[in-house]
Amino acid sequence: MPTSRKALVVGLGIAGLATAARLHEIGWTPVVVERTPQRRTGGYFVGLFPRGAQAAEELGVLATMHLRTPADHRTWAVDANGARVRSIGFLDQPGHPDGVLRGDIEAALWEKIEGRVEVRFGTEPVAIEQTTGTARVTLRDNASGATSEEDYDLVVGADGLRSTVRRLVFGPHERFMRSMHAIICAYSLEHQVTGYGDHEQVVIAAPRRALWIFPFRDHPPTALFTYRTREEDRQFRGDHADVLAGRFAGLDAGGIVTQALADLRRAPQALFDSVHQVRMPRWHRDRVVLIGDAAWCMTLFSGMGASSGMIGAVALGDALAGSPESIGSALDAYEQEMRPLIRKHQALAYVKAQLFVPSNRAVALLRAALLKIVSRRRLHAWIGQPS
Ligand SMILES: Cc1cc2nc3c(=O)[nH]c(=O)nc-3n(C[C@H](O)[C@H](O)[C@H](O)COP(=O)(O)OP(=O)(O)OC[C@H]3O[C@@H](n4cnc5c(N)ncnc54)[C@H](O)[C@@H]3O)c2cc1C
């Protein structure tokens, strides 16, 4: 394979970082452009499932990744009045995911490419034109407003849910983004809520609204507010904490919600967004390919977005290395490899969403009953274990 093949990777999130690392490893020359002026850090709780951990291992970053699952973690289900019962939580799912911050995965991948791959901050594509044998990209430097044209063998859109590459090459967002009619707000708490230990997960799940507090071994917990609504646009009018305070009225759970909202008012990096899946019939067109949330956003409810970004990067790298003469065949192979996994987890996300935030009272009751049975079984199995 010619060693001079150049790829433009748009976006420095998990998918973009992982893609740059893999392309560099197989002998390509990736150039990464990132819209923001600097690399982000921190973020929210992410569960890293075994398939994602395996991809991280294949990318050579698992060993350096900061895993933060608390030893002896436990979960409490808390009702509107603050009464608690033992339950099972995110980290108890089959496969026992590791708890990390999104920034932990990004930091490990960044370490892998830093100094080896060219990264340009404050830069984004404004036009992509495909001619035979090349993709011509117009890039804009956001600080100066200056634009320049550059030719690439491949353009990888790893620019997230509202991908510019997808819009420029495949069509408007509305064609591919499917609303799950839910809002999320994720951020780091200043410290654990009163009455709970650093290793304890707190879940307040009522019909159509829920608050999850995820513990870490060596970091304050992160909070995830989520609620269901069909009036997504209206949720962005006004202060996020005020909107949440209105939505969670009557569900204070013994002061936990008030405390979490007080932290939100001081949180510098809170994420407040509507929840959408991205469904596309194809992820590539000629020399432009999408990966991660840009291609298949499965939503936080799937718990597989970060993992699938890394799995996709490995698959894309393998496909390009395995088909050095034809980028088209490589991209077909990449799609074929990834489709079954994405299809499965996009479907599962709707089921798992009911565990995060039940869509009505009947589902909430069913959910609570199921969790009670499962957590009792787990407790019995644990008590019955030889010490
Ligand atoms: C609250 C929450 C909890 C989650 N929990 C889990 C979990 O438990 N397990 C899991 O696996 N996943 C989880 N996810 C999903 C996971 O975080 C995402 O799927 C993953 O981080 C997406 O990575 P990405 O690189 O595809 O996109 P992004 O993280 O969106 O990164 C895109 C990057 O592209 C940049 N960019 C955007 N537009 C442009 C442009 N025009 N030009 C240049 N750069 C641009 C952005 O600034 C950003 O740096 C969760 C998500 C949320 C919100």
Short mmCIF file of C-alpha atoms and ligand atoms in Angstrom, two decimals:
data_model
loop_
_atom_site.label_atom_id
_atom_site.label_comp_id
_atom_site.label_asym_id
_atom_site.label_seq_id
_atom_site.Cartn_x
_atom_site.Cartn_y
_atom_site.Cartn_z
CA MET A 1 0.00 0.00 0.00
CA PRO A 2 1.35 3.45 -0.81
CA THR A 3 2.42 5.05 2.46
CA SER A 4 1.44 8.53 1.36
CA ARG A 5 -2.33 8.08 1.64
CA LYS A 6 -3.82 11.05 3.41
CA ALA A 7 -7.04 11.10 5.39
CA LEU A 8 -8.83 14.07 6.87
CA VAL A 9 -10.51 13.12 10.15
CA VAL A 10 -13.12 15.65 11.22
CA GLY A 11 -13.70 15.70 14.98
CA LEU A 12 -11.49 14.96 17.99
CA GLY A 13 -13.98 12.93 20.04
CA ILE A 14 -13.59 9.23 20.80
CA ALA A 15 -14.40 8.14 17.22
CA GLY A 16 -12.06 10.70 15.61
CA LEU A 17 -9.19 10.03 17.99
CA ALA A 18 -9.54 6.26 17.60
CA THR A 19 -9.72 6.56 13.81
CA ALA A 20 -6.62 8.77 13.69
CA ALA A 21 -4.74 6.30 15.89
CA ARG A 22 -5.71 3.32 13.74
CA LEU A 23 -5.04 5.03 10.40
CA HIS A 24 -1.62 6.11 11.63
CA GLU A 25 -0.91 2.56 12.72
CA ILE A 26 -1.69 1.10 9.28
CA GLY A 27 0.58 3.58 7.53
CA TRP A 28 -1.81 6.34 6.51
CA THR A 29 -1.23 10.01 7.23
CA PRO A 30 -4.25 11.28 9.12
CA VAL A 31 -4.84 15.00 9.70
CA VAL A 32 -7.44 15.81 12.37
CA VAL A 33 -9.46 19.02 12.39
CA GLU A 34 -11.44 19.98 15.48
CA ARG A 35 -13.90 22.84 15.64
CA THR A 36 -13.21 23.86 19.24
CA PRO A 37 -10.07 25.83 20.12
CA GLN A 38 -8.72 23.15 22.45
CA ARG A 39 -9.14 19.53 23.51
CA ARG A 40 -11.99 18.94 25.94
CA THR A 41 -11.53 16.97 29.14
CA GLY A 42 -13.78 15.49 31.84
CA GLY A 43 -17.29 14.82 30.67
CA TYR A 44 -19.85 12.44 32.02
CA PHE A 45 -20.06 8.81 33.14
CA VAL A 46 -19.47 6.25 30.41
CA GLY A 47 -19.76 2.49 30.86
CA LEU A 48 -17.11 0.66 28.88
CA PHE A 49 -18.46 -2.76 27.89
CA PRO A 50 -16.23 -5.76 27.07
CA ARG A 51 -16.50 -5.23 23.28
CA GLY A 52 -15.38 -1.63 23.73
CA ALA A 53 -12.58 -2.65 26.08
CA GLN A 54 -11.43 -5.18 23.49
CA ALA A 55 -11.34 -2.45 20.82
CA ALA A 56 -9.41 -0.21 23.22
CA GLU A 57 -6.95 -3.07 23.69
CA GLU A 58 -6.61 -3.45 19.91
CA LEU A 59 -5.97 0.29 19.66
CA GLY A 60 -3.27 -0.09 22.33
CA VAL A 61 -4.93 2.23 24.85
CA LEU A 62 -6.66 -0.03 27.38
CA ALA A 63 -3.58 -0.30 29.59
CA THR A 64 -3.24 3.48 29.86
CA MET A 65 -6.95 4.19 30.28
CA HIS A 66 -7.98 5.46 33.70
CA LEU A 67 -10.76 3.10 34.86
CA ARG A 68 -12.80 4.40 37.76
CA THR A 69 -15.22 1.67 38.86
CA PRO A 70 -15.49 2.02 42.64
CA ALA A 71 -14.58 -1.08 44.62
CA ASP A 72 -17.61 -2.54 46.35
CA HIS A 73 -20.05 -0.27 44.51
CA ARG A 74 -23.73 -0.53 45.34
CA THR A 75 -26.94 0.97 44.01
CA TRP A 76 -29.92 2.52 45.78
CA ALA A 77 -33.32 3.10 44.24
CA VAL A 78 -34.73 6.19 45.93
CA ASP A 79 -38.39 7.23 45.86
CA ALA A 80 -39.95 10.70 45.74
CA ASN A 81 -39.78 11.02 49.53
CA GLY A 82 -36.18 9.90 49.82
CA ALA A 83 -36.85 6.33 51.02
CA ARG A 84 -34.25 3.93 49.63
CA VAL A 85 -34.01 0.23 48.74
CA ARG A 86 -31.03 -1.74 47.43
CA SER A 87 -31.21 -2.19 43.68
CA ILE A 88 -29.00 -2.96 40.75
CA GLY A 89 -27.35 -0.31 38.65
CA PHE A 90 -25.54 0.40 35.41
CA LEU A 91 -22.33 -1.33 36.44
CA ASP A 92 -24.22 -4.53 37.38
CA GLN A 93 -25.35 -5.14 33.80
CA PRO A 94 -24.28 -8.34 32.05
CA GLY A 95 -20.66 -7.92 30.97
CA HIS A 96 -19.97 -5.71 34.02
CA PRO A 97 -18.87 -2.55 32.21
CA ASP A 98 -16.09 -0.42 33.64
CA GLY A 99 -17.00 3.07 34.77
CA VAL A 100 -14.95 5.87 33.20
CA LEU A 101 -15.38 9.52 32.33
CA ARG A 102 -15.71 10.19 28.61
CA GLY A 103 -12.53 12.25 28.97
CA ASP A 104 -10.62 9.20 30.27
CA ILE A 105 -11.12 7.39 26.95
CA GLU A 106 -10.24 10.53 25.00
CA ALA A 107 -7.11 11.12 27.13
CA ALA A 108 -5.81 7.58 26.51
CA LEU A 109 -6.40 7.93 22.75
CA TRP A 110 -4.87 11.41 22.71
CA GLU A 111 -1.71 10.05 24.33
CA LYS A 112 -1.52 7.56 21.47
CA ILE A 113 -1.59 10.19 18.69
CA GLU A 114 -0.02 13.24 20.32
CA GLY A 115 3.11 14.27 18.41
CA ARG A 116 2.45 11.62 15.75
CA VAL A 117 -0.67 12.97 14.09
CA GLU A 118 -1.26 16.55 12.93
CA VAL A 119 -4.19 18.08 14.82
CA ARG A 120 -5.59 21.50 13.93
CA PHE A 121 -7.88 23.11 16.47
CA GLY A 122 -10.39 25.81 15.64
CA THR A 123 -10.79 24.38 12.15
CA GLU A 124 -13.78 22.90 10.34
CA PRO A 125 -14.87 21.89 6.86
CA VAL A 126 -17.27 24.18 5.00
CA ALA A 127 -17.39 22.35 1.65
CA ILE A 128 -16.50 18.90 0.35
CA GLU A 129 -16.29 18.18 -3.34
CA GLN A 130 -15.57 14.73 -4.68
CA THR A 131 -13.81 14.37 -8.01
CA THR A 132 -12.23 11.25 -9.42
CA GLY A 133 -9.48 10.08 -7.17
CA THR A 134 -9.75 12.73 -4.51
CA ALA A 135 -11.93 14.54 -2.00
CA ARG A 136 -11.37 18.29 -2.06
CA VAL A 137 -12.18 19.89 1.26
CA THR A 138 -12.53 23.58 1.99
CA LEU A 139 -11.38 24.16 5.55
CA ARG A 140 -12.05 27.28 7.58
CA ASP A 141 -9.83 28.56 10.34
CA ASN A 142 -12.37 29.83 12.83
CA ALA A 143 -10.07 32.41 14.45
CA SER A 144 -9.14 34.24 11.26
CA GLY A 145 -12.05 33.18 9.04
CA ALA A 146 -9.52 32.23 6.35
CA THR A 147 -10.37 29.26 4.13
CA SER A 148 -8.11 26.90 2.21
CA GLU A 149 -8.66 23.94 -0.12
CA GLU A 150 -6.93 20.62 0.47
CA ASP A 151 -7.10 17.23 -1.30
CA TYR A 152 -7.44 13.95 0.60
CA ASP A 153 -7.68 10.28 -0.33
CA LEU A 154 -10.34 9.84 2.34
CA VAL A 155 -12.46 12.08 4.56
CA VAL A 156 -13.74 10.59 7.82
CA GLY A 157 -16.66 12.40 9.44
CA ALA A 158 -16.28 11.79 13.18
CA ASP A 159 -17.98 15.03 14.12
CA GLY A 160 -20.78 13.75 16.29
CA LEU A 161 -24.57 13.76 16.33
CA ARG A 162 -25.00 16.98 14.33
CA SER A 163 -22.24 16.14 11.88
CA THR A 164 -21.21 18.80 9.37
CA VAL A 165 -19.61 16.18 7.11
CA ARG A 166 -22.92 14.27 7.03
CA ARG A 167 -24.85 17.43 6.19
CA LEU A 168 -22.42 18.48 3.47
CA VAL A 169 -22.21 15.09 1.76
CA PHE A 170 -25.35 13.09 2.64
CA GLY A 171 -28.07 15.64 3.35
CA PRO A 172 -29.85 17.63 6.07
CA HIS A 173 -29.95 16.48 9.70
CA GLU A 174 -33.73 15.92 9.63
CA ARG A 175 -33.29 13.13 7.11
CA PHE A 176 -31.20 11.02 9.47
CA MET A 177 -31.88 12.12 13.06
CA ARG A 178 -34.74 10.34 14.85
CA SER A 179 -35.89 11.89 18.07
CA MET A 180 -36.33 9.63 21.08
CA HIS A 181 -38.43 12.42 22.63
CA ALA A 182 -36.20 12.75 25.64
CA ILE A 183 -33.89 15.37 27.15
CA ILE A 184 -30.68 14.73 29.06
CA CYS A 185 -28.55 16.87 31.29
CA ALA A 186 -25.19 15.40 32.33
CA TYR A 187 -22.47 17.01 34.46
CA SER A 188 -20.12 16.46 37.35
CA LEU A 189 -21.40 17.02 40.87
CA GLU A 190 -19.13 18.89 43.28
CA HIS A 191 -19.38 15.97 45.69
CA GLN A 192 -21.64 13.03 46.52
CA VAL A 193 -25.19 13.90 47.61
CA THR A 194 -25.84 13.96 51.36
CA GLY A 195 -26.42 10.60 53.00
CA TYR A 196 -24.65 8.48 50.36
CA GLY A 197 -21.11 7.17 50.10
CA ASP A 198 -18.66 7.84 47.29
CA HIS A 199 -19.09 4.28 46.00
CA GLU A 200 -22.90 4.43 45.88
CA GLN A 201 -25.07 4.85 42.82
CA VAL A 202 -28.36 6.65 43.33
CA VAL A 203 -31.29 6.14 41.00
CA ILE A 204 -34.52 8.10 41.20
CA ALA A 205 -36.72 6.79 38.40
CA ALA A 206 -40.33 7.94 38.15
CA PRO A 207 -42.66 7.83 35.16
CA ARG A 208 -41.18 10.07 32.43
CA ARG A 209 -38.38 11.55 34.57
CA ALA A 210 -35.29 10.23 36.30
CA LEU A 211 -32.08 11.27 37.99
CA TRP A 212 -29.08 8.95 38.03
CA ILE A 213 -25.97 9.62 40.09
CA PHE A 214 -22.96 7.61 39.00
CA PRO A 215 -20.10 7.08 41.48
CA PHE A 216 -16.39 6.87 40.64
CA ARG A 217 -13.39 5.55 42.51
CA ASP A 218 -11.46 8.82 42.53
CA HIS A 219 -13.68 11.55 41.15
CA PRO A 220 -16.89 13.22 42.31
CA PRO A 221 -19.98 11.47 40.92
CA THR A 222 -21.64 12.65 37.71
CA ALA A 223 -25.36 13.35 37.50
CA LEU A 224 -27.69 12.49 34.67
CA PHE A 225 -31.11 14.10 34.60
CA THR A 226 -33.38 12.73 31.92
CA TYR A 227 -37.03 13.21 31.08
CA ARG A 228 -39.38 12.43 28.23
CA THR A 229 -41.11 15.14 26.23
CA ARG A 230 -42.53 15.64 22.76
CA GLU A 231 -41.82 19.37 22.94
CA GLU A 232 -38.06 19.17 22.61
CA ASP A 233 -37.52 22.67 21.17
CA ARG A 234 -39.31 24.37 24.07
CA GLN A 235 -36.87 22.84 26.57
CA PHE A 236 -34.07 25.05 25.27
CA ARG A 237 -35.86 28.29 26.12
CA GLY A 238 -34.55 29.51 29.45
CA ASP A 239 -32.03 28.38 32.00
CA HIS A 240 -31.46 24.59 32.04
CA ALA A 241 -31.56 24.33 35.85
CA ASP A 242 -34.86 26.25 35.92
CA VAL A 243 -36.31 23.99 33.22
CA LEU A 244 -35.26 20.91 35.21
CA ALA A 245 -36.55 22.35 38.49
CA GLY A 246 -39.97 22.71 36.83
CA ARG A 247 -39.87 19.23 35.35
CA PHE A 248 -38.81 17.58 38.61
CA ALA A 249 -41.26 19.45 40.84
CA GLY A 250 -42.67 17.05 43.45
CA LEU A 251 -39.79 14.60 43.00
CA ASP A 252 -37.15 15.94 45.35
CA ALA A 253 -36.26 12.50 46.79
CA GLY A 254 -35.37 13.85 50.22
CA GLY A 255 -33.40 16.85 48.92
CA ILE A 256 -31.27 14.98 46.36
CA VAL A 257 -32.78 16.77 43.35
CA THR A 258 -32.41 20.20 44.99
CA GLN A 259 -28.78 19.44 45.79
CA ALA A 260 -28.04 18.20 42.27
CA LEU A 261 -29.68 21.29 40.75
CA ALA A 262 -27.64 23.59 43.00
CA ASP A 263 -24.47 21.96 41.63
CA LEU A 264 -25.80 22.29 38.08
CA ARG A 265 -26.11 26.06 38.51
CA ARG A 266 -22.35 26.14 39.17
CA ALA A 267 -21.30 23.42 36.70
CA PRO A 268 -19.04 24.84 33.99
CA GLN A 269 -19.41 22.00 31.49
CA ALA A 270 -22.98 20.71 31.74
CA LEU A 271 -24.36 18.96 28.68
CA PHE A 272 -28.04 19.69 28.03
CA ASP A 273 -29.42 18.13 24.87
CA SER A 274 -32.23 16.29 23.18
CA VAL A 275 -31.77 12.58 22.44
CA HIS A 276 -31.64 11.35 18.83
CA GLN A 277 -30.55 8.26 17.02
CA VAL A 278 -28.91 8.58 13.62
CA ARG A 279 -30.23 6.10 11.08
CA MET A 280 -28.60 6.00 7.64
CA PRO A 281 -28.89 3.50 4.81
CA ARG A 282 -25.20 4.03 3.95
CA TRP A 283 -22.29 5.47 5.85
CA HIS A 284 -20.05 6.21 2.90
CA ARG A 285 -20.21 8.00 -0.38
CA ASP A 286 -17.17 7.68 -2.65
CA ARG A 287 -14.27 8.91 -0.50
CA VAL A 288 -16.23 10.20 2.45
CA VAL A 289 -17.13 7.91 5.34
CA LEU A 290 -18.86 8.49 8.67
CA ILE A 291 -18.08 6.93 12.04
CA GLY A 292 -19.31 7.14 15.63
CA ASP A 293 -22.28 9.34 16.54
CA ALA A 294 -22.08 11.05 13.13
CA ALA A 295 -22.93 7.74 11.45
CA TRP A 296 -25.06 5.79 13.91
CA CYS A 297 -25.61 7.64 17.17
CA MET A 298 -27.30 5.01 19.33
CA THR A 299 -27.82 7.45 22.23
CA LEU A 300 -26.63 7.24 25.82
CA PHE A 301 -29.45 4.76 26.52
CA SER A 302 -27.62 2.08 24.50
CA GLY A 303 -24.48 2.48 26.61
CA MET A 304 -22.50 1.56 23.51
CA GLY A 305 -21.68 4.88 21.80
CA ALA A 306 -18.14 5.21 23.08
CA SER A 307 -17.44 1.52 22.60
CA SER A 308 -18.81 1.50 19.05
CA GLY A 309 -16.66 4.51 18.12
CA MET A 310 -13.55 2.50 18.96
CA ILE A 311 -14.90 -0.73 17.45
CA GLY A 312 -15.66 1.20 14.26
CA ALA A 313 -12.17 2.69 14.12
CA VAL A 314 -10.64 -0.78 14.36
CA ALA A 315 -13.02 -2.08 11.67
CA LEU A 316 -12.28 0.85 9.36
CA GLY A 317 -8.53 0.46 9.78
CA ASP A 318 -8.72 -3.28 9.19
CA ALA A 319 -10.86 -2.79 6.08
CA LEU A 320 -8.50 -0.19 4.59
CA ALA A 321 -5.45 -2.31 5.38
CA GLY A 322 -7.16 -5.38 3.90
CA SER A 323 -8.12 -3.66 0.65
CA PRO A 324 -5.17 -1.41 -0.20
CA GLU A 325 -6.07 -1.07 -3.89
CA SER A 326 -9.69 -0.02 -3.51
CA ILE A 327 -11.02 2.44 -0.96
CA GLY A 328 -14.56 1.69 -2.19
CA SER A 329 -14.25 -2.03 -1.40
CA ALA A 330 -12.70 -1.21 1.97
CA LEU A 331 -15.60 1.07 2.90
CA ASP A 332 -18.11 -1.60 1.82
CA ALA A 333 -16.32 -4.09 4.06
CA TYR A 334 -16.34 -1.62 6.96
CA GLU A 335 -20.10 -1.15 6.63
CA GLN A 336 -20.71 -4.87 6.40
CA GLU A 337 -18.67 -5.47 9.53
CA MET A 338 -20.37 -2.76 11.59
CA ARG A 339 -24.03 -3.03 10.50
CA PRO A 340 -25.14 -6.01 12.64
CA LEU A 341 -23.66 -4.54 15.84
CA ILE A 342 -25.20 -1.12 15.23
CA ARG A 343 -28.60 -2.50 14.25
CA LYS A 344 -28.73 -4.59 17.42
CA HIS A 345 -27.77 -1.78 19.79
CA GLN A 346 -29.98 0.82 18.13
CA ALA A 347 -32.93 -1.49 18.76
CA LEU A 348 -31.81 -2.32 22.31
CA ALA A 349 -31.52 1.39 23.11
CA TYR A 350 -35.33 1.68 23.08
CA VAL A 351 -35.62 -1.14 25.61
CA LYS A 352 -32.82 0.17 27.81
CA ALA A 353 -34.35 3.66 27.70
CA GLN A 354 -37.22 2.21 29.74
CA LEU A 355 -34.73 1.25 32.44
CA PHE A 356 -33.27 4.73 32.46
CA VAL A 357 -36.57 6.60 32.35
CA PRO A 358 -39.82 4.65 32.16
CA SER A 359 -42.24 6.08 29.63
CA ASN A 360 -45.37 5.72 31.82
CA ARG A 361 -46.64 4.51 35.19
CA ALA A 362 -47.26 0.91 34.12
CA VAL A 363 -43.72 0.56 32.77
CA ALA A 364 -42.36 2.19 35.92
CA LEU A 365 -44.12 -0.41 38.10
CA LEU A 366 -42.97 -3.26 35.88
CA ARG A 367 -39.42 -1.92 35.90
CA ALA A 368 -39.38 -1.64 39.71
CA ALA A 369 -40.74 -5.18 40.10
CA LEU A 370 -38.19 -6.62 37.68
CA LEU A 371 -35.28 -4.87 39.35
CA LYS A 372 -36.47 -6.08 42.75
CA ILE A 373 -36.48 -9.70 41.57
CA VAL A 374 -33.09 -9.43 39.86
CA SER A 375 -31.43 -7.63 42.76
CA ARG A 376 -32.82 -10.17 45.29
CA ARG A 377 -31.42 -13.00 43.18
CA ARG A 378 -28.06 -11.28 43.03
CA LEU A 379 -28.07 -10.70 46.77
CA HIS A 380 -28.94 -14.35 47.42
CA ALA A 381 -26.24 -15.53 45.03
CA TRP A 382 -23.75 -13.27 46.78
CA ILE A 383 -24.75 -14.42 50.28
CA GLY A 384 -24.57 -18.04 49.11
CA GLN A 385 -21.04 -17.69 47.78
CA PRO A 386 -18.28 -19.43 49.75
CA SER A 387 -16.11 -16.74 51.37
C1 LIG B 1 -24.81 11.44 29.17
C2 LIG B 1 -24.19 10.44 28.24
C3 LIG B 1 -23.87 9.18 28.72
C4 LIG B 1 -23.29 8.25 27.87
N1 LIG B 1 -22.99 7.02 28.36
C5 LIG B 1 -22.37 6.14 27.56
C6 LIG B 1 -21.99 4.86 28.06
O1 LIG B 1 -22.27 4.51 29.22
N2 LIG B 1 -21.31 4.02 27.24
C7 LIG B 1 -21.00 4.39 25.96
O2 LIG B 1 -20.34 3.58 25.26
N3 LIG B 1 -21.39 5.56 25.44
C8 LIG B 1 -22.06 6.45 26.21
N4 LIG B 1 -22.46 7.64 25.70
C9 LIG B 1 -22.25 7.91 24.27
C10 LIG B 1 -20.84 8.35 23.96
O3 LIG B 1 -20.40 9.33 24.88
C11 LIG B 1 -20.85 8.91 22.55
O4 LIG B 1 -21.45 7.99 21.68
C12 LIG B 1 -19.43 9.17 22.07
O5 LIG B 1 -18.70 9.99 22.97
C13 LIG B 1 -19.50 9.84 20.70
O6 LIG B 1 -18.19 10.06 20.24
P1 LIG B 1 -17.96 10.70 18.82
O7 LIG B 1 -16.50 10.88 18.71
O8 LIG B 1 -18.67 9.91 17.78
O9 LIG B 1 -18.72 12.11 18.83
P2 LIG B 1 -18.52 13.38 19.78
O10 LIG B 1 -18.16 13.00 21.15
O11 LIG B 1 -19.72 14.22 19.59
O12 LIG B 1 -17.27 14.13 19.14
C14 LIG B 1 -17.38 14.89 17.98
C15 LIG B 1 -16.21 15.86 17.93
O13 LIG B 1 -16.29 16.54 16.69
C16 LIG B 1 -16.17 17.94 16.91
N5 LIG B 1 -16.90 18.63 15.84
C17 LIG B 1 -18.23 18.76 15.71
N6 LIG B 1 -18.51 19.41 14.57
C18 LIG B 1 -17.32 19.67 13.97
C19 LIG B 1 -16.95 20.32 12.76
N7 LIG B 1 -17.87 20.83 11.94
N8 LIG B 1 -15.65 20.41 12.45
C20 LIG B 1 -14.70 19.91 13.29
N9 LIG B 1 -15.00 19.29 14.45
C21 LIG B 1 -16.29 19.17 14.78
C22 LIG B 1 -16.77 18.15 18.29
O14 LIG B 1 -16.32 19.38 18.85
C23 LIG B 1 -16.27 16.93 19.02
O15 LIG B 1 -14.97 17.12 19.54
C24 LIG B 1 -23.05 8.58 26.51
C25 LIG B 1 -23.41 9.83 26.02
C26 LIG B 1 -23.98 10.75 26.87
C27 LIG B 1 -24.37 12.09 26.32
#
